[in-house]
Structures are given as C-alpha cells and as structure tokens.
mmCIF file of C-alpha atoms and ligand atoms in Angstrom:
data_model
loop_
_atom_site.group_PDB
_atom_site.id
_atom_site.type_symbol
_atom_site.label_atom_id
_atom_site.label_comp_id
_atom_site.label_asym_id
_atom_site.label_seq_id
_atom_site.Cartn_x
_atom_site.Cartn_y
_atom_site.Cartn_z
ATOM 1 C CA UNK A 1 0.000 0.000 0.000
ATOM 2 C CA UNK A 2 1.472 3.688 -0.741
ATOM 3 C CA UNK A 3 0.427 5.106 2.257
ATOM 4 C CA UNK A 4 -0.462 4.735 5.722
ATOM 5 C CA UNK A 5 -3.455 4.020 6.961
ATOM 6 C CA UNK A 6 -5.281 6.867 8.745
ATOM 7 C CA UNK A 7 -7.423 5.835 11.836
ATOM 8 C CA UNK A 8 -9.540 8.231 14.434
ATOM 9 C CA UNK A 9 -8.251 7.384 18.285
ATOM 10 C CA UNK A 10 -9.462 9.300 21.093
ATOM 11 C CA UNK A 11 -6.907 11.145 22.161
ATOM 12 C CA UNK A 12 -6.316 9.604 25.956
ATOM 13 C CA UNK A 13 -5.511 6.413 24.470
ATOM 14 C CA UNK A 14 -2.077 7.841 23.000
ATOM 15 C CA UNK A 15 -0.926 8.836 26.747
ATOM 16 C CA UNK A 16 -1.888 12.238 26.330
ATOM 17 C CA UNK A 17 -2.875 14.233 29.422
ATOM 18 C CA UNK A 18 -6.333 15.603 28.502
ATOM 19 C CA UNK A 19 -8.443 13.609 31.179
ATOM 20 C CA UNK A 20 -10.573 15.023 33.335
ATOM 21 C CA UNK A 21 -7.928 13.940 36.222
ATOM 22 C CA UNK A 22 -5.164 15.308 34.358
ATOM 23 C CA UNK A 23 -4.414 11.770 33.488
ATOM 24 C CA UNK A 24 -4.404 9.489 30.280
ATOM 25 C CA UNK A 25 -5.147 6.132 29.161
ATOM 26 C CA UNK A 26 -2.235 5.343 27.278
ATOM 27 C CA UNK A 27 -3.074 1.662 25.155
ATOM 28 C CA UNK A 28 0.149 0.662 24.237
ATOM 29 C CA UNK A 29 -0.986 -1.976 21.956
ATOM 30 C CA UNK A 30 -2.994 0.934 19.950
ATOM 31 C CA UNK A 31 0.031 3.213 19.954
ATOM 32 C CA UNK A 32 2.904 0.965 19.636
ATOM 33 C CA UNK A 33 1.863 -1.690 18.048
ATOM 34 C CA UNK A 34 -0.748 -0.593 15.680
ATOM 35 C CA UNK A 35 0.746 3.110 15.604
ATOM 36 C CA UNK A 36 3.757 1.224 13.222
ATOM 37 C CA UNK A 37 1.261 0.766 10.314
ATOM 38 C CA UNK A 38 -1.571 3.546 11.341
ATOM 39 C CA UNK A 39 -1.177 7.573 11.501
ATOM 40 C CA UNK A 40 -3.388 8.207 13.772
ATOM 41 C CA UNK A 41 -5.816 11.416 13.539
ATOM 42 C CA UNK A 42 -6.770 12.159 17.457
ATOM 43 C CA UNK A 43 -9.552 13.510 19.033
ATOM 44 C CA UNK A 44 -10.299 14.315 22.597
ATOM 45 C CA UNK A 45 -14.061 15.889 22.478
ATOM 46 C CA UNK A 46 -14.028 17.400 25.849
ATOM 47 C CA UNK A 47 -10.869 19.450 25.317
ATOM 48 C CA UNK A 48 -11.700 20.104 21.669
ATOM 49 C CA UNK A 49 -15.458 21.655 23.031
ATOM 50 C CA UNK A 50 -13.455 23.674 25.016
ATOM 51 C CA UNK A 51 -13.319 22.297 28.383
ATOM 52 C CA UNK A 52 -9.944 22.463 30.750
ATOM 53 C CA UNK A 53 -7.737 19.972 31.842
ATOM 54 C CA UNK A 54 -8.287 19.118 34.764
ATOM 55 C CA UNK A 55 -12.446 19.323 34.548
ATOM 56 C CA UNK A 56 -15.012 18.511 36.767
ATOM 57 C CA UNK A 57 -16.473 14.591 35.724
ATOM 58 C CA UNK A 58 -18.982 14.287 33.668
ATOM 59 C CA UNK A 59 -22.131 11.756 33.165
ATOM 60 C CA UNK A 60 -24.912 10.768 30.834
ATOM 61 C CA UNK A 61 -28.336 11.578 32.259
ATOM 62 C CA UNK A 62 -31.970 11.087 31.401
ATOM 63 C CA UNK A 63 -33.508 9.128 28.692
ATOM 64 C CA UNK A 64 -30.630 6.278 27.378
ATOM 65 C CA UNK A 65 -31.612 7.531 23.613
ATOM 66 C CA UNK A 66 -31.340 11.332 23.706
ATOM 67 C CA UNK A 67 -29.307 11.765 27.403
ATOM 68 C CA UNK A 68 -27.509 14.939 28.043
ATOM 69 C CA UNK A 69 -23.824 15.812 29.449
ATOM 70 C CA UNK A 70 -23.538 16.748 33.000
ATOM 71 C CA UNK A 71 -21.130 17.414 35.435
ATOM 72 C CA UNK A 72 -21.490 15.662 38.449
ATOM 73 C CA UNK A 73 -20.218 17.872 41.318
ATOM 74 C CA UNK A 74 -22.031 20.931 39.841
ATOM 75 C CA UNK A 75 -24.728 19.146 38.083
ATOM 76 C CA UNK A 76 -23.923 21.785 34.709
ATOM 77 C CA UNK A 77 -25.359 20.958 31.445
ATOM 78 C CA UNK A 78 -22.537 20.192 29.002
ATOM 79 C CA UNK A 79 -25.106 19.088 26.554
ATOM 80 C CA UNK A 80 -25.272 22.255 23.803
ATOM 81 C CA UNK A 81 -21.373 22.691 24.217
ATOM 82 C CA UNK A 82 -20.647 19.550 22.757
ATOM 83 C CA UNK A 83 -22.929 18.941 20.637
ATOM 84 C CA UNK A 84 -22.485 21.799 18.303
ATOM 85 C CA UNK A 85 -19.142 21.288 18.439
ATOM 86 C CA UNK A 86 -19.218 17.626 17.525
ATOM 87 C CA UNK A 87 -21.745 18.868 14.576
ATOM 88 C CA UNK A 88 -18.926 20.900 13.361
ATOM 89 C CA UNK A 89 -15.808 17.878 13.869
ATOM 90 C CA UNK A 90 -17.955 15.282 12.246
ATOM 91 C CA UNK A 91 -17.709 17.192 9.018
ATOM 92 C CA UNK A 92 -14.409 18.298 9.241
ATOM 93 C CA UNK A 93 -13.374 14.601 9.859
ATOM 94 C CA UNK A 94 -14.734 13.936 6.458
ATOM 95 C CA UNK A 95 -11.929 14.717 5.021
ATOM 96 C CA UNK A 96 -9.479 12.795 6.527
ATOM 97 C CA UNK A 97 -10.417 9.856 4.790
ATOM 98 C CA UNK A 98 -10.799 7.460 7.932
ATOM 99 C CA UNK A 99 -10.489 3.638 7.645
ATOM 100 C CA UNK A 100 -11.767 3.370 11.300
ATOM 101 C CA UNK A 101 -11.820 4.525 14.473
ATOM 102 C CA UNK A 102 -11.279 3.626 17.794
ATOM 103 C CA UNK A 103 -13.270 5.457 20.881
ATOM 104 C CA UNK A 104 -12.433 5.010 24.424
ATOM 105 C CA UNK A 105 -14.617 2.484 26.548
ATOM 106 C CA UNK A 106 -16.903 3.560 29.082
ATOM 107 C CA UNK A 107 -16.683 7.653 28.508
ATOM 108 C CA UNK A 108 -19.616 9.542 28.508
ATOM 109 C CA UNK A 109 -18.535 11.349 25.752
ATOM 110 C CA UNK A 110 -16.558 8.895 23.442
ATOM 111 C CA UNK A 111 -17.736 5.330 24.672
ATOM 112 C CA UNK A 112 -19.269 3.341 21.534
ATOM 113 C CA UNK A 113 -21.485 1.263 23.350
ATOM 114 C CA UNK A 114 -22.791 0.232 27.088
ATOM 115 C CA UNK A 115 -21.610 3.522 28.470
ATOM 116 C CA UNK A 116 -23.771 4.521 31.905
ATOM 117 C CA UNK A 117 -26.472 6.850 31.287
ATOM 118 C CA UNK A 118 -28.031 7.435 34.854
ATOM 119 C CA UNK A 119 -31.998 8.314 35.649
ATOM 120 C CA UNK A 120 -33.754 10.664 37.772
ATOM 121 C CA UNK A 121 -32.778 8.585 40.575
ATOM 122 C CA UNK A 122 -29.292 8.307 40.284
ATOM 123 C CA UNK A 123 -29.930 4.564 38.899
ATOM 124 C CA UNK A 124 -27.418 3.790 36.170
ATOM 125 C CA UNK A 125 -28.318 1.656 32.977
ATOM 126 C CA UNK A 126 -25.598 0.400 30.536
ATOM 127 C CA UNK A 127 -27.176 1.675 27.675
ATOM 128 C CA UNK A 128 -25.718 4.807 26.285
ATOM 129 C CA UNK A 129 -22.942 5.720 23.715
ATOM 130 C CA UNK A 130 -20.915 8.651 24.369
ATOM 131 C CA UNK A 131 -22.035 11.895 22.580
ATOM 132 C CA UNK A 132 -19.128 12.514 20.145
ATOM 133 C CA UNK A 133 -19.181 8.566 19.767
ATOM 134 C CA UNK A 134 -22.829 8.760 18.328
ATOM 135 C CA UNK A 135 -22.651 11.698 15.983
ATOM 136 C CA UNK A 136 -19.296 10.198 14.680
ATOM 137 C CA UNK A 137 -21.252 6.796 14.186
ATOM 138 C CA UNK A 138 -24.380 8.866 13.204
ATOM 139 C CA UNK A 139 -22.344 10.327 9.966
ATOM 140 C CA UNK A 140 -20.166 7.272 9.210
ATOM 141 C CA UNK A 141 -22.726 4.272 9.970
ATOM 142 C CA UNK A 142 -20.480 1.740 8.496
ATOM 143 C CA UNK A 143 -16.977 2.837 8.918
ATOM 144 C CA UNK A 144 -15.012 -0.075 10.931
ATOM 145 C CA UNK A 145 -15.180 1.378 14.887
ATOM 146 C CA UNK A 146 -13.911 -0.444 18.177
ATOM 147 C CA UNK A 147 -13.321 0.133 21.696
ATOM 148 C CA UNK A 148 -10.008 -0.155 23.151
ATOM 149 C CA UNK A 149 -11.043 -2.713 25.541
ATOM 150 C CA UNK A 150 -13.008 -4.976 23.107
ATOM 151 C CA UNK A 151 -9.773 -4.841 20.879
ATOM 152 C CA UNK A 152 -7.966 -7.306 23.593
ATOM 153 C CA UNK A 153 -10.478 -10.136 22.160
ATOM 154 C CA UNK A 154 -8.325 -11.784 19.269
ATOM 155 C CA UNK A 155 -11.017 -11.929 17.096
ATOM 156 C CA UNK A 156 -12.740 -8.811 17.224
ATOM 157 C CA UNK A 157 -9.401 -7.069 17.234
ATOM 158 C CA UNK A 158 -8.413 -9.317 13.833
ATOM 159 C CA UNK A 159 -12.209 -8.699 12.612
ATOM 160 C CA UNK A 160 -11.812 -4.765 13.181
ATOM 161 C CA UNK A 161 -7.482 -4.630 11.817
ATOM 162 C CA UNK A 162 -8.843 -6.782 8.245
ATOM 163 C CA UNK A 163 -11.731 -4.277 7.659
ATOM 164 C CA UNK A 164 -9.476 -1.251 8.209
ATOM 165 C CA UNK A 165 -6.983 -3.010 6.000
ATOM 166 C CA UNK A 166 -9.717 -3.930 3.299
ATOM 167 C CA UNK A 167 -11.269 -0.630 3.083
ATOM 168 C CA UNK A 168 -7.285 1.102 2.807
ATOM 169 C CA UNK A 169 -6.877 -1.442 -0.122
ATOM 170 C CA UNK A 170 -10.681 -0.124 -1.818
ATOM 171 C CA UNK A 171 -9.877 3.688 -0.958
ATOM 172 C CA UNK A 172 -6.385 3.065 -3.118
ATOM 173 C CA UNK A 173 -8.675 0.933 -6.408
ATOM 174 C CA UNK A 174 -11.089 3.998 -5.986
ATOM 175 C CA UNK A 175 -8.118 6.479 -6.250
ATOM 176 C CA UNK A 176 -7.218 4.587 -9.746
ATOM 177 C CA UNK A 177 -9.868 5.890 -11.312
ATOM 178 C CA UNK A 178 -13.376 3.700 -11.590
ATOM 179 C CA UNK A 179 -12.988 1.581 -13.912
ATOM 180 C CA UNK A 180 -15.258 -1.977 -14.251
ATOM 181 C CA UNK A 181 -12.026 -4.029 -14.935
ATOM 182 C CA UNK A 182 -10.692 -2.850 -11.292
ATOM 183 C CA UNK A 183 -13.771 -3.323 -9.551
ATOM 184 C CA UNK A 184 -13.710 -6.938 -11.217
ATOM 185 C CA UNK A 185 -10.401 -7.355 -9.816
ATOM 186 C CA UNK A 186 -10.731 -6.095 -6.738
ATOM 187 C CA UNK A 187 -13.369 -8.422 -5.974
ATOM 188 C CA UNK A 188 -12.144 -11.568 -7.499
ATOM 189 C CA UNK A 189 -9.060 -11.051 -5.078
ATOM 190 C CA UNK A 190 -11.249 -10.841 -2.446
ATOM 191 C CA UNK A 191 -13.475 -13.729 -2.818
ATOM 192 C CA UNK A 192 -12.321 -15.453 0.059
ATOM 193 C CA UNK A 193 -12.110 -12.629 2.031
ATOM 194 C CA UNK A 194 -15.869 -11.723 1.714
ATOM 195 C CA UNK A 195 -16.801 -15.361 2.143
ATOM 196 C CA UNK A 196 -15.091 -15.850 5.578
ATOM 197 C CA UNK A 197 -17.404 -13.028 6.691
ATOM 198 C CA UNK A 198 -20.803 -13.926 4.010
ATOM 199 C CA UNK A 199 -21.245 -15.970 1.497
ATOM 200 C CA UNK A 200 -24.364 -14.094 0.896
ATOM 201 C CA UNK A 201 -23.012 -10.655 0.902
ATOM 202 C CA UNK A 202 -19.940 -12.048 -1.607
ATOM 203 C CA UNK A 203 -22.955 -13.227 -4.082
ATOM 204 C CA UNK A 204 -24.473 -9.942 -3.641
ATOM 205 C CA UNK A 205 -21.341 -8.228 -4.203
ATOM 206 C CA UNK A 206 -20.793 -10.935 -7.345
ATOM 207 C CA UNK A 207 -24.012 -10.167 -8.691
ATOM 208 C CA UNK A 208 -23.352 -6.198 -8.781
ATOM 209 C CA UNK A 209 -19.923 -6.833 -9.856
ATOM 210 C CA UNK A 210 -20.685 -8.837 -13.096
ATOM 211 C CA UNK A 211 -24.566 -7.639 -14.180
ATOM 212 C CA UNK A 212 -26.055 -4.330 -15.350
ATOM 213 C CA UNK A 213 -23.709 -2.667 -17.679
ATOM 214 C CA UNK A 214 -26.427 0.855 -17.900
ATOM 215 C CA UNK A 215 -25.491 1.597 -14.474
ATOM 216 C CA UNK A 216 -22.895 3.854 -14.637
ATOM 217 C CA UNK A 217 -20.234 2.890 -13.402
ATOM 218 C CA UNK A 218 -19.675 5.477 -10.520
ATOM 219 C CA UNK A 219 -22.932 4.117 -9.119
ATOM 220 C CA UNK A 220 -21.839 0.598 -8.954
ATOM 221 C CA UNK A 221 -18.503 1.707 -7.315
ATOM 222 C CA UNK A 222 -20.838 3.596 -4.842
ATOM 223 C CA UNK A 223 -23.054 0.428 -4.354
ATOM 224 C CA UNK A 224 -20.607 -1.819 -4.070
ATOM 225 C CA UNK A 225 -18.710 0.020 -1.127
ATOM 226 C CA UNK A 226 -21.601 -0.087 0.757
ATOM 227 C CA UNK A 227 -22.336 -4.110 0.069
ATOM 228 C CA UNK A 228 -18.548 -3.998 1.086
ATOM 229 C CA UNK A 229 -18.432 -2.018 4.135
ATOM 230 C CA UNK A 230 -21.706 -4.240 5.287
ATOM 231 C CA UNK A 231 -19.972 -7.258 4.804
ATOM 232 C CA UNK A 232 -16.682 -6.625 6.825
ATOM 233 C CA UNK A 233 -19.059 -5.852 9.736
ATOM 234 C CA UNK A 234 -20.538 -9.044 9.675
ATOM 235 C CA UNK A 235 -17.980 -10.883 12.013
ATOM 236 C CA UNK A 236 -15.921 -13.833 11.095
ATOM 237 C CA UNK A 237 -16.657 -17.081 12.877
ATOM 238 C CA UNK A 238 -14.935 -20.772 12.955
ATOM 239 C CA UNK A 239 -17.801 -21.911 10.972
ATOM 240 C CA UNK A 240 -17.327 -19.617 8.530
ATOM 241 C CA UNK A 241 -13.637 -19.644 8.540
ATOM 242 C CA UNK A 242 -13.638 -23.581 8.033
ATOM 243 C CA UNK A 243 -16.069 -23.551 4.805
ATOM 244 C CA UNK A 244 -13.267 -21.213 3.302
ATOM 245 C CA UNK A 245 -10.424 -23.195 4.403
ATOM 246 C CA UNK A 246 -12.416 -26.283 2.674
ATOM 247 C CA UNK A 247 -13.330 -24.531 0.072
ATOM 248 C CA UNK A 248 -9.838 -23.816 -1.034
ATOM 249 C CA UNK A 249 -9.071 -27.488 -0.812
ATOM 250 C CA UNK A 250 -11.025 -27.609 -3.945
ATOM 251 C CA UNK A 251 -8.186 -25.467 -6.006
ATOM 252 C CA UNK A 252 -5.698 -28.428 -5.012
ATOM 253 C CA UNK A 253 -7.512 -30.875 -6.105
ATOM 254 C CA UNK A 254 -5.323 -32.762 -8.922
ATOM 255 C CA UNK A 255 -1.656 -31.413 -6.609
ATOM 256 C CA UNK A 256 -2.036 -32.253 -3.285
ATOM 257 C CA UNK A 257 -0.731 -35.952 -2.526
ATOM 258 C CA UNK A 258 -3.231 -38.025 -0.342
ATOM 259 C CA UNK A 259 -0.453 -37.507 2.509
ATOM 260 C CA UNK A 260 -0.878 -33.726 2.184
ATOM 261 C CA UNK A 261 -4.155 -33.780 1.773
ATOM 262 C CA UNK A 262 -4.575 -35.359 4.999
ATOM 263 C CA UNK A 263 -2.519 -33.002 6.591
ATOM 264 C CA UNK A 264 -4.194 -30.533 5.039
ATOM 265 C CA UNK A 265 -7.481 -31.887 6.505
ATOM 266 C CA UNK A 266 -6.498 -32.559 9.984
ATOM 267 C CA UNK A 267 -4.983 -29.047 10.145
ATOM 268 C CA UNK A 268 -8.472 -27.954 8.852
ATOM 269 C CA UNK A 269 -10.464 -30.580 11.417
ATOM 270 C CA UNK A 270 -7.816 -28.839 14.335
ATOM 271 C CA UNK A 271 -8.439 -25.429 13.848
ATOM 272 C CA UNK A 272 -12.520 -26.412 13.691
ATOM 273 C CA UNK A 273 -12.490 -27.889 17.479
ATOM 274 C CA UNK A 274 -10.421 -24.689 18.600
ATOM 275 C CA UNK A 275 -6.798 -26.548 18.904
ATOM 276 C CA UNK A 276 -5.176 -24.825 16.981
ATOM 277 C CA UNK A 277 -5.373 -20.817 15.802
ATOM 278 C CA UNK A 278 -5.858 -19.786 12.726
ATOM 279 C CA UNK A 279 -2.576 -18.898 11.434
ATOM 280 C CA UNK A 280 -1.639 -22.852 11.542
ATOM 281 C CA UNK A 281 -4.226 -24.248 8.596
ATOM 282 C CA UNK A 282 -3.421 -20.406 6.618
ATOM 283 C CA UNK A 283 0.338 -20.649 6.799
ATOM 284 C CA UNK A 284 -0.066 -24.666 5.317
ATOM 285 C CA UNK A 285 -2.266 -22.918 2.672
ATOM 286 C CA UNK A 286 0.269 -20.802 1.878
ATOM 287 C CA UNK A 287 3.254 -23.127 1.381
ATOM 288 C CA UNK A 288 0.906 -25.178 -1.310
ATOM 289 C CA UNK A 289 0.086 -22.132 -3.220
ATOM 290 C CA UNK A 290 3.806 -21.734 -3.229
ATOM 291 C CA UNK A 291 5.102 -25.404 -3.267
ATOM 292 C CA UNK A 292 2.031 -25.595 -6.156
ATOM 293 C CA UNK A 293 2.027 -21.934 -8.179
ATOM 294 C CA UNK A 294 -1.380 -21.370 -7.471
ATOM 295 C CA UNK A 295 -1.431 -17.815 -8.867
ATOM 296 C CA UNK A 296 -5.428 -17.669 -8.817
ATOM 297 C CA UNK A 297 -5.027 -18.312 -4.144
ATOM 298 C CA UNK A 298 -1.759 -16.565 -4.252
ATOM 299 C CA UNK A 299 -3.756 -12.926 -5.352
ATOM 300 C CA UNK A 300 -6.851 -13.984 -2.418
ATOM 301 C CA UNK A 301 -5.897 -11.391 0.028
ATOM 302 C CA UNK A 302 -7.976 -14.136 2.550
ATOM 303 C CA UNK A 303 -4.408 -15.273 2.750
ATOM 304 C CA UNK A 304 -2.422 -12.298 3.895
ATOM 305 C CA UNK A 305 -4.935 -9.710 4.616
ATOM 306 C CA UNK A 306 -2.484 -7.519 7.153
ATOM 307 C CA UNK A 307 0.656 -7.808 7.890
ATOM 308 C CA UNK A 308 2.345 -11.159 9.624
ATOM 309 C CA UNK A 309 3.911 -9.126 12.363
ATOM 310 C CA UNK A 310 0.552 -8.301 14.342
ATOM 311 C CA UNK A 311 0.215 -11.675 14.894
ATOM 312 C CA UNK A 312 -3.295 -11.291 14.357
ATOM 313 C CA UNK A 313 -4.190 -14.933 13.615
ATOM 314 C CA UNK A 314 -2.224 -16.709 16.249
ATOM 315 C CA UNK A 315 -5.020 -16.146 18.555
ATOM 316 C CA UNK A 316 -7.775 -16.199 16.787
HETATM 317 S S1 LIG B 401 -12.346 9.545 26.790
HETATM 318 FE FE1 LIG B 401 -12.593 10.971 25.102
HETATM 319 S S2 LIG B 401 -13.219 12.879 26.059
HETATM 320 FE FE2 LIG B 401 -12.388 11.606 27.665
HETATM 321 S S3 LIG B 401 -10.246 12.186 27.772
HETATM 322 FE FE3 LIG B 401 -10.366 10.445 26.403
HETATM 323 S S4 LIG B 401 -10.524 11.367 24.392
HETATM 324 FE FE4 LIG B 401 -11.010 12.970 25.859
#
C-alpha cells in the first residue's frame, strides 16, 4: 500500500494528558503496536469543546436515547457545548479519509457502546454511547469502529485490523480511477475474504460486480462500497472460517498428494475444534500455493490480509 493508513483514536488512548484527572489512558498496543502501520488522527471531544484539563467529571443523564452531558459535582449541562461542536468535527473529519476509528470504553462522551447513562434517581443503565461517539457513528454508519477494551479479544481485534486493511486497499482501487475491470479485480481477489465473513453478501457483491452494464459505473462503485463495508461488519466465525479453508481445498484438487491432503485436513479438522489458531491451517495454505504456483489463491488477500507481524491470527 502507498500510504499509511489513517485511523480516528481518542486522544487519551495515545498517553496524552487531557483527562478530566489530568491523566491518560495510554493503550500501548494501539500506539505501539498498531501506531507502526496507522497515523493516527486524534480527538479528545471534551478538550476540543473547550473544556480544561483538569475538569469537573462528567455523566450521561436522562432518557438512554437522547441523554444529556452533566457534570457531576455541579450538576452543569454540558449538553449544547458539545454537541455543536461535535456537529462541526464530524464534518471536518470527512476529510481525513478514515479507515476506522477507535473510541475510548466507558466515557460519557466517546464510549461506543454500554456507556452509563443514569436516571432521575441516580440509577445507572448500561445503555448509552458517548455523545461525540454517536454523531461520529451517526455520519459514518459503516466505517469499521472499536473500543479499546473490546480490541484485547483476538477476534474482534483481527475482525476490526482486516476491515481497516480492506477498506485502505478499496480507498487506493477507488483512487485509480473507476474503472469496471478494477472493480472486477478487486473483488475476485477478495473472494475469500468476503466469504469468511458472508457468502451471501460475496454473491451480492458478485451479482453487482458482473450484471447491469447501464449503471454507470460510478454508481456501482458507490453500491458496491456499501455491500462492502456491510460485509466486513458481519464478524468472522470458525464456521465460517472452516467452509473457506475447505473450500480452497477444492483449487488443489489434482496437486495435493493423499499424505498432504490429509494433513491438510487434519490441520483444517484442528483449527474447527479450537486446537489450533488460525494462522496454523493459513500458513499450510500458503506453502501449497507456493510449493504448487497457485497464482489464482496466491492474489486472495484471505491469505495475507495484514501484515504477519501483528500476529493477528495466532489467537484467533
Ligand atoms: S475519553 Fe474521550 S473525552 Fe475523555 S479524555 Fe479520552 S478522548 Fe477525551
């Protein structure tokens, strides 16, 4: 890929200062580890509205759908203030051409999900989303987005790295120019890919891909990134990474000895009853496409779809 990937963090989880306390909530794994393929664009609402560091704390309050910002000491309505500034830092985002994002757990103004939203009693319900976090969500529905503390689950965290990685590779075909010959490539190199995560979205996408040459083609880009950016959200599973895995026995058909193709098949039957990780049957795959010049499986980005080094299928 030419460049690097450009992700949306909150800003606490770089170990910046901009707390409430004063304090951070420096992720290491997000900043070292995935900060050596991502730049990262940051964004700390509460500062960027306008608030000081330190602050008073803040919580959600009132109805879980529409609750408002208020400080809990003072009980002042922080509502308006970040709301019209988040209005204003949605749109500017726009431009930064985000492959993802990834909020801080639990805040009341960039939690994703299951952030406390307390009632007139002083009851709290795990059922809010952060206010930044919504109107970001809000104008990017399907952009890939995760929480820092959901991305210590292997597979969500190698779910959430492929997407970003997927939609980096589309953003770069798009910047090519639209053309039906690279949107046929694109997705014939990411059959697999699409399959571990639907077999019914990959028809879909199949079906858009190859029919209909009146629709111009700008539309079919357009409908196809959406088909594409719904199917990456649908997560992987064992299930669904097994049918692939036996599915691409079916390319080695005539090559594979019947020793390897045992081997091939227990590796397969391992990784189904959760012995082994992932990374065991997918590197095997990858010395017969090798070992066999497979040039078809050696294009299906199913079998490198980030880089080795984050180690992203060793757990999963
Ligand atoms: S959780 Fe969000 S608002 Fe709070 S300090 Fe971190 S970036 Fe800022």
């Amino acid at each position: 890929m030419e460049n690097r990937i450009k992700v949306g963090v909150s800003t606490c989880l770089l170990g910046e200062n901009v707390r409430y306390d004063g304090g951070h909530k420096l992720d290491r794994y997000v900043r070292d580890t995935l900060g050596e393929y991502m730049d990262f664009v940051s964004v700390c609402p509460e500062v960027e509205c306008g608030m000081p560091v330190p602050r008073e704390a803040m919580r959600l309050v009132g109805d879980s759908e529409s609750p408002r910002l208020v400080t809990i000491r003072t009980q002042k309505d922080m509502t308006k203030q970040m709301l019209d500034w988040a209005t204003i830092r949605v749109l500017q985002l726009e431009s930064e051409d985000l492959c993802g994002y990834i909020f801080k757990s639990n805040s009341p103004s960039s939690g994703m999900e299951r952030v406390k939203v307390y009632n007139d009693n002083g009851m709290p319900q795990k059922k809010g989303v952060g206010l930044f976090a919504k109107a970001f969500m809000e104008r990017f529905p399907l952009l890939p987005t995760e929480e820092e503390g959901r991305l210590h689950d292997p597979r969500l965290r190698e779910n959430f790295i492929e997407s970003i990685f997927a939609l980096k590779r589309w953003r770069e075909i798009k910047k090519e120019g639209f053309t039906r010959g690279n949107l046929v490539a694109f997705h014939t190199c990411h059959k697999l890919q699409l399959m571990s995560h639907s077999i019914t979205a990959y028809r879909a996408m199949g079906k858009l891909v190859a029919g209909n040459n009146e629709m111009p083609v700008n539309e079919q880009y357009r409908q196809y990134e959406t088909l594409l950016l719904k199917a990456l959200r649908l997560k992987c599973t064992v299930k669904k990474h097994t049918n692939v895995l036996q599915h691409m026995m079916g390319y080695f058909k005539k090559q594979l000895s019947p020793d390897e193709k045992r081997e091939l098949l227990d590796v397969i039957f391992q990784y189904h009853g959760g012995m082994t990780p992932l990374i065991v049957p997918v590197t095997l795959f990858n010395h017969y496409v090798r070992k066999y010049h497979k040039s078809y499986l050696k294009k299906q980005t199913y079998l490198n779809p980030h880089p080795t080094a984050l180690k992203l299928r060793n757990h999963a």
